Amino acid sequence: MSLIFAAVDEETAARLNLPSNVTGTIYQVPFRNMVTAARALVPGLKRIVVVGDAWEQQAVRKYYQAEIPTFAAQIELIDLIGLPMTEVRDRVAVLPEDTVIICTSLTDDGAGARFSPYEGLALIAEVANRPIVVDVETNIGHGATGGFVATPVPIGQATGQLALRILNGEDASKIPAIRGDFTRPVFDWRQLERFGINKSQLPPESEIRFRPTSVWEEHRNLVLATLFVFALQTAFLGALLIQRRRKLHVEALLKTSEERMTFAAASANIGLWQFNRKTNELWATEHCRGLFSLTNDVPLTRDTFLAAIHPEDREIAISALRDFPSGKSTAVCDVRVVLPDDQMRWVRIRANSDLDQGVQNQLSGIFVDVTEQKAAENEALMQRQEVAHLMRVSVLGELSGAITHEINQPLTAILSNAQAALHLLEVESPDLAEVREAIDDIVHEDNRAGQVITRLRNLLRKGEKKFESIDLNDLVHSTIALLKNELIGRHINMETALANGLPETRGDPVQLQQVLLNLFMNAMDAMATTPIGRRHIMVSTRTAQGSVEVLIRDYGSGLGHEDPALLFKPFHTSKTNGLGLGLTICSTIVHAHGGKLTLLNHQDGGAVAVFSLPAREHLLAAQ
């Protein structure tokens, strides 16, 4: 049996005594890559300031100490490694313009203070007056300007090539491990804007993240569809104007009102009819033949028209002709007509009572071909579903860093346990209990990573609405699980108060989770300027008058004095980079489920989002 490992750093690989049947990929991020990125950001670079933990704490970067002296003759190097955070912040705030900051791992300063993986970098970036270069991809988006960072794609490709070679019959003992830096240049658009750095200065094939997209880039298909519909409407209006001119011309030539009416109706693709409910006699113009695909040898009677209608819609048509709604002067219904080639045509039956003219049991009306209108309505529905899907993808894009961290945690644990199991198996009499424990940990972490990926796949899927029984408490828990690392990264405490025995409701779990996800993200964004100690979200559920409700409260700045109704208007937003579609889509989804969404200011500060859905018992009673 052969084993393949992936993404082991050079320092760790050097310490391991790997068996002959083990190969894999070993990565190293050279210090020269950091210098290359620094020179790209500041063309006239003269000095580099290096900050981070003490070198003895940075096992994977010990080789930096050997590389740094080679650049001393070209660039002035200022070493702030291991200094207290307060001193580092004072130094980086007053650097000359021809300087770049290189930040390594920063979790423990010289004064004994400890930080989370991103807090140390954020504290430096908060006061730094020069760009910051990093070598870790997960630091992008937390104040770093960018750099050559190790990414999983090239590592995975190289590891996959090794696997293919072994599967093709090569001996693993004869395949040396692949060494490389496996990096690519990645930069933060916001930091480039902050320091006035032109993207043309960046290394070739650089990836720029967090760059805002235009409406055209974000909704190109929607804009094209809108233009297409506008063009169709313009053409239709033009056609109507042409038909009106023809009608006026024909009216001047025709001698009888009946002939004029018949020709106008045929020109507009409309059939005229009259029906006597007492005698079941039906009169219709010849144009109705075309609408119902009746040949010239078929008489125009009530039964021939009903036979052409789809069996499922015949009762609707009969109701419009015979059981005219009492107290109404007009009735409208749409039915499907089965064509000879098994295609369907939609025809609108508009019936008008002649009681106001003193005629008993007499109905008159029109048949109108509305096939194109139905097709346009279906297309509009698909476009709304597409916009809702794009908003889910957009929100997950904002959470990409947190999701990456969520998946990397179990993967790191799997790697550690696998290495431990390998080490245990190398001894002459391995402890099988410890090996089993390591393997059990691998299975547990693998299941954990699989659950994260399953939640993401469910949220990203596209398709028609799928209504099913839903426990809102379970939906709240699964949504919070998706946001776990984002909450940690933003220093937000999440508290739940979910009612026991909450009635089930029915709906599309993906769409309802999108509503929760958008409301949670809005609550987190509302507390961007709130002091860390007061960043708190309270989510609760309850029953109320045949409905189940979800309440999400934040401790941000609230809604102000703005009219709450404006918050649900399309493209209305108070966010700098917002599109103004999130709450609109959420409101549409909730209303489509028979519920209601409201936003209110809380009397003690902050805002509360409340959405309700009919309880399943209430839905069954209504049916």
XYZ file of C-alpha atoms in Angstrom:
623
model
C 0.000 0.000 0.000
C 1.224 3.498 -0.840
C 0.441 6.700 1.042
C 0.344 10.259 -0.293
C 0.432 13.375 1.902
C -0.331 16.943 0.881
C 0.755 20.415 2.011
C 3.456 19.539 4.562
C 5.834 22.449 5.187
C 9.580 22.072 4.548
C 10.498 22.252 8.250
C 8.077 19.486 9.247
C 9.083 17.295 6.311
C 12.719 17.564 7.323
C 11.925 16.224 10.813
C 9.859 13.260 9.596
C 11.461 9.924 8.792
C 9.006 8.902 6.119
C 8.791 5.242 4.970
C 9.763 4.428 1.397
C 6.140 3.906 0.342
C 5.158 7.469 1.311
C 5.365 10.478 -0.987
C 3.540 13.771 -1.317
C 3.814 17.537 -1.707
C 6.054 19.759 0.415
C 5.530 23.490 0.267
C 7.670 26.491 1.118
C 6.864 30.191 0.823
C 10.241 31.846 0.100
C 11.032 35.231 1.626
C 11.990 36.452 -1.854
C 8.297 36.166 -2.814
C 7.482 38.617 -0.035
C 10.128 41.021 -1.383
C 8.798 40.635 -4.944
C 5.278 41.539 -3.779
C 6.646 44.492 -1.786
C 8.501 45.868 -4.822
C 5.346 45.563 -6.928
C 3.323 47.570 -4.385
C 6.030 50.247 -3.924
C 8.203 50.559 -7.080
C 10.770 52.774 -5.310
C 11.103 50.432 -2.335
C 13.997 51.290 0.009
C 13.134 49.606 3.294
C 11.118 46.692 4.643
C 9.729 46.426 8.167
C 9.311 42.822 9.386
C 6.769 42.188 12.195
C 5.556 38.956 13.779
C 6.063 36.408 16.541
C 9.569 35.518 17.727
C 11.395 33.344 15.188
C 11.507 30.360 17.552
C 7.685 30.335 17.524
C 7.511 30.277 13.709
C 8.742 26.822 12.761
C 7.487 27.006 9.178
C 9.303 30.317 8.566
C 12.683 29.656 10.198
C 14.327 29.698 6.790
C 13.349 33.395 6.495
C 16.271 34.169 8.838
C 18.680 32.622 6.331
C 17.179 34.490 3.344
C 16.817 37.944 4.886
C 20.562 38.820 4.905
C 20.759 38.338 1.103
C 18.568 41.415 0.648
C 20.363 43.595 3.197
C 22.663 45.117 0.528
C 19.694 46.205 -1.609
C 17.040 47.153 0.950
C 17.138 48.422 4.503
C 15.535 45.786 6.749
C 13.947 46.882 10.037
C 13.356 43.922 12.359
C 10.383 44.334 14.735
C 10.017 40.588 15.317
C 8.886 39.687 18.851
C 8.332 43.268 20.039
C 5.293 44.234 22.182
C 2.202 45.153 20.188
C 2.070 48.721 21.533
C 5.600 49.436 20.334
C 4.966 47.819 16.935
C 1.810 49.921 16.435
C 3.701 53.108 17.278
C 6.473 52.247 14.795
C 4.290 51.246 11.820
C 2.125 54.340 12.086
C 4.941 56.741 11.068
C 6.857 54.910 8.333
C 8.328 56.712 5.265
C 6.554 56.425 1.899
C 9.193 54.123 0.369
C 8.491 51.396 2.981
C 6.510 48.149 3.016
C 5.481 46.077 6.061
C 5.959 42.285 5.912
C 3.779 40.524 8.479
C 4.405 36.870 9.412
C 2.410 34.973 12.059
C 1.282 37.393 14.802
C -0.434 35.620 17.700
C 1.877 36.290 20.687
C 3.801 39.556 21.155
C 6.862 40.256 23.263
C 4.755 41.480 26.192
C 2.919 38.150 26.562
C -0.355 39.254 24.940
C -2.071 36.653 22.761
C -4.302 37.235 19.762
C -6.608 35.258 17.472
C -5.238 34.466 13.965
C -6.660 37.720 12.586
C -6.653 40.073 15.609
C -2.904 40.691 15.535
C -2.940 41.566 11.838
C -6.020 43.757 12.289
C -4.357 45.711 15.104
C -1.340 46.406 12.888
C -3.447 47.300 9.827
C -5.575 49.665 11.878
C -2.697 52.124 12.367
C -0.213 51.194 9.626
C 0.436 53.959 7.085
C 2.064 51.625 4.514
C 0.946 48.446 2.656
C 1.180 45.085 4.452
C 2.485 41.966 2.643
C 1.517 38.485 3.953
C 2.158 34.874 2.917
C -1.058 33.242 4.218
C -4.227 33.265 2.098
C -6.608 33.462 5.076
C -5.041 36.813 6.102
C -6.381 38.398 2.907
C -9.428 40.445 3.893
C -8.288 41.295 7.433
C -6.140 44.347 6.685
C -3.380 42.834 4.549
C -2.743 44.380 1.129
C -1.736 41.006 -0.347
C 1.231 38.937 -1.479
C 2.245 35.548 -2.848
C 0.153 33.162 -0.717
C 0.027 29.376 -0.659
C -3.306 28.173 -2.067
C -4.910 24.697 -2.063
C -5.531 24.505 -5.834
C -1.918 24.004 -7.076
C -1.171 21.779 -4.055
C -4.205 19.639 -4.865
C -3.203 19.448 -8.540
C 0.332 18.328 -7.709
C -0.954 15.766 -5.187
C -3.459 14.486 -7.748
C -0.647 13.980 -10.279
C 1.217 11.828 -7.743
C -1.920 9.766 -7.142
C -2.409 9.217 -10.876
C 1.192 8.045 -11.260
C 0.750 5.485 -8.480
C -2.631 4.351 -9.864
C -0.929 3.902 -13.247
C 1.475 1.398 -11.703
C 4.521 3.411 -10.615
C 6.267 2.430 -7.383
C 5.711 5.089 -4.691
C 9.200 4.466 -3.292
C 10.669 5.676 -6.587
C 8.566 8.842 -6.778
C 10.224 11.700 -4.894
C 8.097 14.193 -2.996
C 7.214 17.326 -4.989
C 8.648 20.510 -3.505
C 7.545 24.021 -4.418
C 6.110 27.254 -3.097
C 2.641 26.555 -4.605
C 1.761 30.216 -4.382
C -0.093 32.759 -6.452
C -0.395 36.544 -6.074
C -3.588 37.600 -4.258
C -4.463 41.184 -3.267
C -7.271 43.050 -1.458
C -8.915 45.688 -3.691
C -9.881 47.796 -0.675
C -6.294 48.062 0.525
C -5.056 48.869 -3.000
C -7.553 51.745 -3.086
C -6.515 52.855 0.381
C -2.853 53.269 -0.602
C -3.515 54.440 -4.176
C -1.887 51.395 -5.804
C -2.744 50.829 -9.477
C -3.596 47.230 -10.371
C -1.199 47.505 -13.351
C 1.684 47.440 -10.824
C 0.726 43.980 -9.586
C 2.503 40.774 -10.697
C 1.051 38.975 -13.757
C -2.081 36.844 -13.188
C -2.778 38.470 -9.826
C -6.140 37.718 -8.221
C -7.913 40.786 -6.821
C -10.533 40.105 -4.173
C -13.305 42.256 -2.665
C -13.555 44.335 -5.806
C -17.094 45.795 -6.104
C -18.954 44.748 -9.233
C -21.184 46.961 -11.352
C -24.868 46.273 -11.931
C -23.943 45.121 -15.458
C -21.365 42.622 -14.150
C -23.642 41.393 -11.349
C -26.892 41.112 -13.301
C -25.918 40.992 -16.942
C -28.559 38.420 -17.850
C -31.256 40.358 -16.006
C -30.335 43.609 -17.791
C -30.311 41.858 -21.167
C -33.675 40.254 -20.399
C -35.106 43.649 -19.424
C -33.858 45.206 -22.649
C -35.274 42.273 -24.599
C -38.687 42.648 -22.950
C -38.583 46.409 -23.582
C -37.788 45.770 -27.242
C -40.695 43.317 -27.455
C -43.016 45.844 -25.862
C -41.849 48.526 -28.281
C -42.408 46.191 -31.212
C -45.818 45.247 -29.835
C -46.804 48.906 -29.442
C -45.585 49.566 -32.965
C -47.642 46.636 -34.208
C -50.686 47.956 -32.351
C -50.251 51.379 -33.952
C -50.032 49.744 -37.373
C -53.134 47.690 -36.647
C -54.970 50.796 -35.504
C -54.187 52.542 -38.778
C -55.398 49.478 -40.697
C -58.535 49.368 -38.606
C -59.329 53.020 -39.295
C -58.773 52.432 -43.017
C -61.016 49.322 -43.074
C -63.727 51.067 -41.026
C -63.930 53.748 -43.691
C -64.554 51.066 -46.354
C -66.847 48.660 -44.518
C -70.556 49.456 -44.609
C -71.940 47.595 -41.659
C -70.991 47.805 -37.959
C -70.953 44.018 -37.677
C -68.328 43.663 -40.430
C -66.212 46.433 -38.883
C -66.334 44.792 -35.438
C -65.510 41.353 -36.802
C -62.499 42.570 -38.788
C -61.111 44.606 -35.857
C -61.402 41.605 -33.533
C -59.674 39.321 -36.054
C -56.864 41.879 -36.568
C -56.206 41.905 -32.828
C -56.315 38.071 -32.677
C -59.593 38.141 -30.759
C -62.683 35.988 -31.291
C -66.204 37.269 -30.465
C -68.971 35.093 -29.054
C -72.460 35.129 -27.518
C -74.046 32.408 -25.403
C -77.582 31.753 -24.218
C -77.439 29.893 -20.919
C -81.053 28.777 -21.184
C -80.896 27.216 -24.671
C -77.118 26.428 -24.681
C -76.885 28.128 -28.084
C -73.449 29.628 -28.915
C -72.584 32.087 -31.652
C -68.948 32.820 -32.489
C -66.991 34.566 -35.234
C -64.942 32.581 -37.731
C -61.732 33.807 -36.115
C -62.516 31.555 -33.159
C -61.762 28.581 -35.413
C -58.110 29.587 -35.577
C -57.884 30.112 -31.812
C -59.316 26.636 -31.103
C -57.791 24.955 -34.234
C -61.179 23.934 -35.631
C -61.419 23.008 -39.316
C -63.953 24.625 -41.651
C -66.189 21.527 -41.675
C -66.648 21.598 -37.877
C -69.697 23.614 -36.703
C -69.107 26.385 -34.171
C -71.056 25.006 -31.191
C -70.604 24.898 -27.431
C -69.619 21.206 -27.508
C -66.948 21.631 -30.226
C -65.309 24.438 -28.259
C -65.376 22.448 -25.020
C -63.897 19.390 -26.779
C -60.863 21.441 -27.861
C -60.162 22.585 -24.284
C -57.824 20.582 -22.069
C -59.861 18.128 -19.922
C -58.533 19.641 -16.700
C -59.800 23.121 -17.704
C -63.243 22.245 -19.071
C -65.029 22.750 -15.765
C -63.520 26.243 -15.575
C -64.862 27.115 -19.025
C -68.302 25.659 -18.250
C -68.443 27.730 -15.062
C -67.655 30.893 -17.030
C -70.452 30.188 -19.551
C -73.188 28.676 -17.393
C -72.594 29.401 -13.681
C -71.899 33.131 -14.063
C -70.945 34.630 -10.662
C -73.965 36.345 -9.131
C -73.707 40.061 -8.586
C -70.881 40.470 -11.131
C -71.004 41.903 -14.623
C -67.727 40.398 -15.908
C -65.963 37.058 -15.463
C -62.484 36.100 -16.719
C -60.778 32.713 -16.865
C -57.781 31.240 -18.711
C -57.917 27.751 -20.277
C -55.564 25.574 -22.309
C -56.474 24.540 -25.850
C -55.028 21.253 -27.163
C -53.693 21.741 -30.707
C -53.459 18.918 -33.305
C -49.677 18.602 -32.758
C -50.277 18.128 -28.986
C -49.006 21.644 -28.324
C -50.870 23.926 -25.926
C -52.304 27.395 -26.512
C -53.587 29.583 -23.704
C -56.920 31.294 -24.416
C -58.535 33.848 -22.108
C -62.330 33.697 -21.912
C -63.832 37.065 -20.959
C -67.600 36.920 -20.357
C -69.899 39.884 -19.865
C -73.479 39.765 -18.589
C -76.158 41.598 -20.595
C -78.483 41.995 -17.606
C -77.865 45.750 -17.523
C -79.375 45.881 -21.028
C -82.471 43.953 -19.975
C -81.450 40.681 -21.678
C -81.984 37.572 -19.540
C -79.621 34.534 -19.642
C -77.500 36.171 -22.320
C -73.697 36.355 -22.143
C -71.318 37.923 -24.611
C -67.560 37.999 -24.602
C -64.274 37.414 -26.351
C -61.629 34.743 -26.753
C -58.058 36.131 -26.569
C -54.822 34.261 -27.306
C -52.600 34.892 -24.235
C -49.947 32.225 -24.956
C -47.138 34.763 -25.248
C -48.258 36.494 -22.062
C -48.151 33.198 -20.140
C -44.689 32.487 -21.530
C -43.530 35.968 -20.475
C -44.930 35.401 -16.956
C -43.048 32.092 -16.677
C -39.858 33.774 -17.888
C -40.291 36.567 -15.331
C -40.716 33.955 -12.586
C -37.509 32.217 -13.669
C -35.683 35.555 -13.634
C -36.864 36.234 -10.061
C -35.637 32.797 -9.013
C -32.282 33.517 -10.694
C -31.901 36.837 -8.826
C -32.699 35.091 -5.515
C -30.033 32.443 -6.288
C -27.474 35.140 -7.134
C -28.174 36.845 -3.792
C -27.474 33.553 -1.973
C -24.204 33.179 -3.862
C -23.357 36.822 -3.072
C -23.920 36.296 0.665
C -21.829 33.106 0.628
C -19.145 35.068 -1.224
C -19.044 37.472 1.736
C -18.710 34.454 4.056
C -16.011 32.760 1.970
C -13.246 33.475 4.464
C -15.247 32.103 7.391
C -16.370 29.058 5.402
C -12.774 28.354 4.337
C -11.714 28.465 7.980
C -14.645 26.198 8.946
C -13.550 23.563 6.406
C -9.803 23.963 7.067
C -10.258 23.123 10.757
C -11.432 19.503 10.227
C -8.973 19.068 7.347
C -6.097 20.164 9.595
C -7.299 17.797 12.311
C -7.536 14.939 9.779
C -3.943 15.611 8.664
C -2.669 15.725 12.257
C -4.405 12.473 13.197
C -3.219 10.775 10.021
C 0.383 11.782 10.769
C -0.024 10.559 14.339
C -1.392 7.224 13.117
C 1.544 6.871 10.718
C 3.960 7.570 13.557
C 2.280 4.957 15.761
C 2.417 2.347 13.014
C 6.170 2.853 12.562
C 6.998 1.318 15.950
C 7.657 -2.416 16.126
C 4.612 -3.175 18.339
C 2.134 -0.394 17.650
C -0.577 0.421 20.203
C -3.679 -0.503 18.175
C -5.980 1.264 20.635
C -4.224 4.576 20.016
C -4.224 3.925 16.258
C -7.975 3.219 16.381
C -8.524 6.426 18.392
C -6.634 8.445 15.755
C -8.645 6.851 12.945
C -11.929 7.498 14.838
C -10.910 11.174 15.079
C -10.258 11.209 11.310
C -13.763 9.796 10.651
C -15.345 12.361 13.011
C -13.564 15.326 11.405
C -14.361 14.010 7.926
C -18.071 13.869 8.828
C -17.802 17.406 10.197
C -16.309 18.711 6.952
C -18.940 16.802 4.970
C -21.757 18.462 6.941
C -20.363 21.932 6.144
C -20.147 21.097 2.427
C -23.689 19.605 2.445
C -25.114 22.802 3.968
C -23.373 24.884 1.325
C -24.560 22.652 -1.548
C -28.158 22.866 -0.308
C -27.968 26.659 -0.130
C -26.361 26.993 -3.564
C -28.720 24.656 -5.421
C -31.059 26.003 -8.085
C -34.444 24.751 -9.166
C -38.157 24.997 -8.536
C -39.568 25.549 -5.072
C -39.868 22.309 -3.082
C -42.415 22.594 -0.276
C -42.000 20.220 2.648
C -42.513 20.107 6.410
C -40.055 22.386 8.211
C -39.042 22.767 11.847
C -38.031 26.427 12.143
C -35.882 25.689 15.204
C -33.798 23.197 13.177
C -33.546 25.723 10.332
C -32.292 28.408 12.751
C -29.662 26.018 14.175
C -28.364 25.000 10.719
C -28.134 28.646 9.595
C -26.202 29.638 12.731
C -23.824 26.729 12.051
C -23.065 28.230 8.619
C -22.315 31.600 10.249
C -20.277 30.254 13.171
C -16.861 31.439 12.031
C -18.221 34.721 10.647
C -19.672 35.454 14.103
C -16.320 34.646 15.706
C -14.433 36.783 13.188
C -16.698 39.750 13.882
C -16.663 39.207 17.678
C -20.442 38.797 17.796
C -22.195 36.751 20.466
C -25.253 34.777 19.289
C -27.953 33.919 21.834
C -30.991 31.738 21.102
C -34.337 31.465 22.859
C -36.220 28.887 20.786
C -39.696 27.831 21.906
C -40.199 24.170 22.790
C -42.876 22.253 20.899
C -42.941 24.769 18.067
C -45.527 23.731 15.413
C -44.138 22.719 12.031
C -44.791 24.783 8.927
C -44.500 24.037 5.212
C -42.167 25.694 2.758
C -38.999 25.556 0.702
C -36.123 25.081 3.211
C -33.540 26.590 0.841
C -35.529 29.795 0.310
C -36.399 30.145 4.007
C -32.740 29.609 4.935
C -31.860 32.374 2.478
C -34.244 34.686 4.397
C -32.564 33.788 7.721
C -29.089 34.169 6.214
C -29.875 37.650 4.830
C -31.446 38.828 8.102
C -28.470 37.534 10.152
C -25.996 39.231 7.772
C -27.970 42.506 8.010
C -27.881 42.267 11.813
C -24.096 41.705 11.775
C -23.534 44.579 9.324
C -25.652 46.871 11.507
C -23.190 46.348 14.388
C -20.023 47.102 12.398
C -19.404 50.259 14.473
C -20.770 48.854 17.737
C -18.118 48.286 20.471
C -17.015 44.649 20.572
C -18.392 44.010 24.033
C -21.909 45.024 22.931
C -22.057 43.064 19.672
C -24.902 40.694 20.393
C -27.638 39.004 18.329
C -30.717 37.525 19.987
C -32.803 35.067 17.938
C -36.027 33.575 19.268
C -39.074 31.672 18.025
C -42.660 31.650 19.242
C -46.241 30.844 18.234
C -48.838 33.565 17.655
C -52.425 33.227 16.387
C -51.984 30.199 14.135
C -48.500 31.256 13.017
C -44.899 30.602 13.986
C -42.583 33.601 14.265
C -38.827 34.134 14.165
C -37.439 37.289 15.830
C -33.874 38.477 15.171
C -32.671 41.413 17.250
C -29.361 43.260 16.925
C -27.749 45.957 19.059
C -26.690 48.241 16.211
C -27.714 51.772 15.336
C -31.306 50.813 14.446
C -33.405 51.911 11.470
C -33.322 55.623 12.306
C -36.335 57.681 11.227
C -36.572 56.129 7.771
C -39.964 54.862 6.602
C -39.853 51.053 7.151
C -41.818 50.546 3.928
C -38.894 51.971 1.913
C -36.605 49.215 3.202
C -38.429 46.671 1.015
C -38.279 48.761 -2.167
C -35.966 47.311 -4.869
C -32.509 48.959 -5.035
C -33.108 50.956 -1.838
C -30.172 50.421 0.538
C -28.291 52.170 3.318
C -25.116 50.117 2.772
C -22.182 51.571 0.869
C -21.762 48.476 -1.311
C -25.320 47.130 -1.126
C -27.585 46.445 -4.095
C -30.870 46.981 -2.286
C -32.274 43.576 -3.314
C -31.779 41.451 -0.168
C -34.827 42.609 1.834
C -36.942 42.792 -1.337
C -36.227 39.138 -2.115
C -36.726 38.119 1.529
C -40.129 39.838 1.608
C -41.147 38.176 -1.680
C -40.143 34.723 -0.380
C -41.985 35.157 2.942
C -45.163 36.441 1.229
C -45.030 33.518 -1.241
C -45.106 31.216 1.822
C -48.210 32.993 3.161
C -46.261 34.890 5.816
C -45.211 38.440 6.661
C -41.844 40.199 7.198
C -41.494 43.392 9.266
C -38.586 45.519 10.554
C -38.882 47.596 13.733
C -36.683 49.732 15.973
C -36.301 48.212 19.444
C -37.155 50.473 22.360
C -33.800 49.675 24.038
C -31.750 50.281 20.881
C -31.006 48.306 17.772
C -33.530 46.772 15.391
C -35.761 43.687 15.316
C -36.625 41.669 12.199
C -39.776 39.534 12.566
C -41.125 37.118 10.011
C -44.092 34.810 10.498
C -45.282 31.698 8.653
C -48.596 29.845 8.963
C -48.392 26.848 11.286
C -49.018 23.502 9.581
C -52.208 22.898 11.606
C -53.525 26.272 10.442
C -52.709 25.436 6.801
C -54.557 22.093 7.017
C -57.585 23.785 8.592
C -57.644 26.366 5.789
C -57.620 23.601 3.175
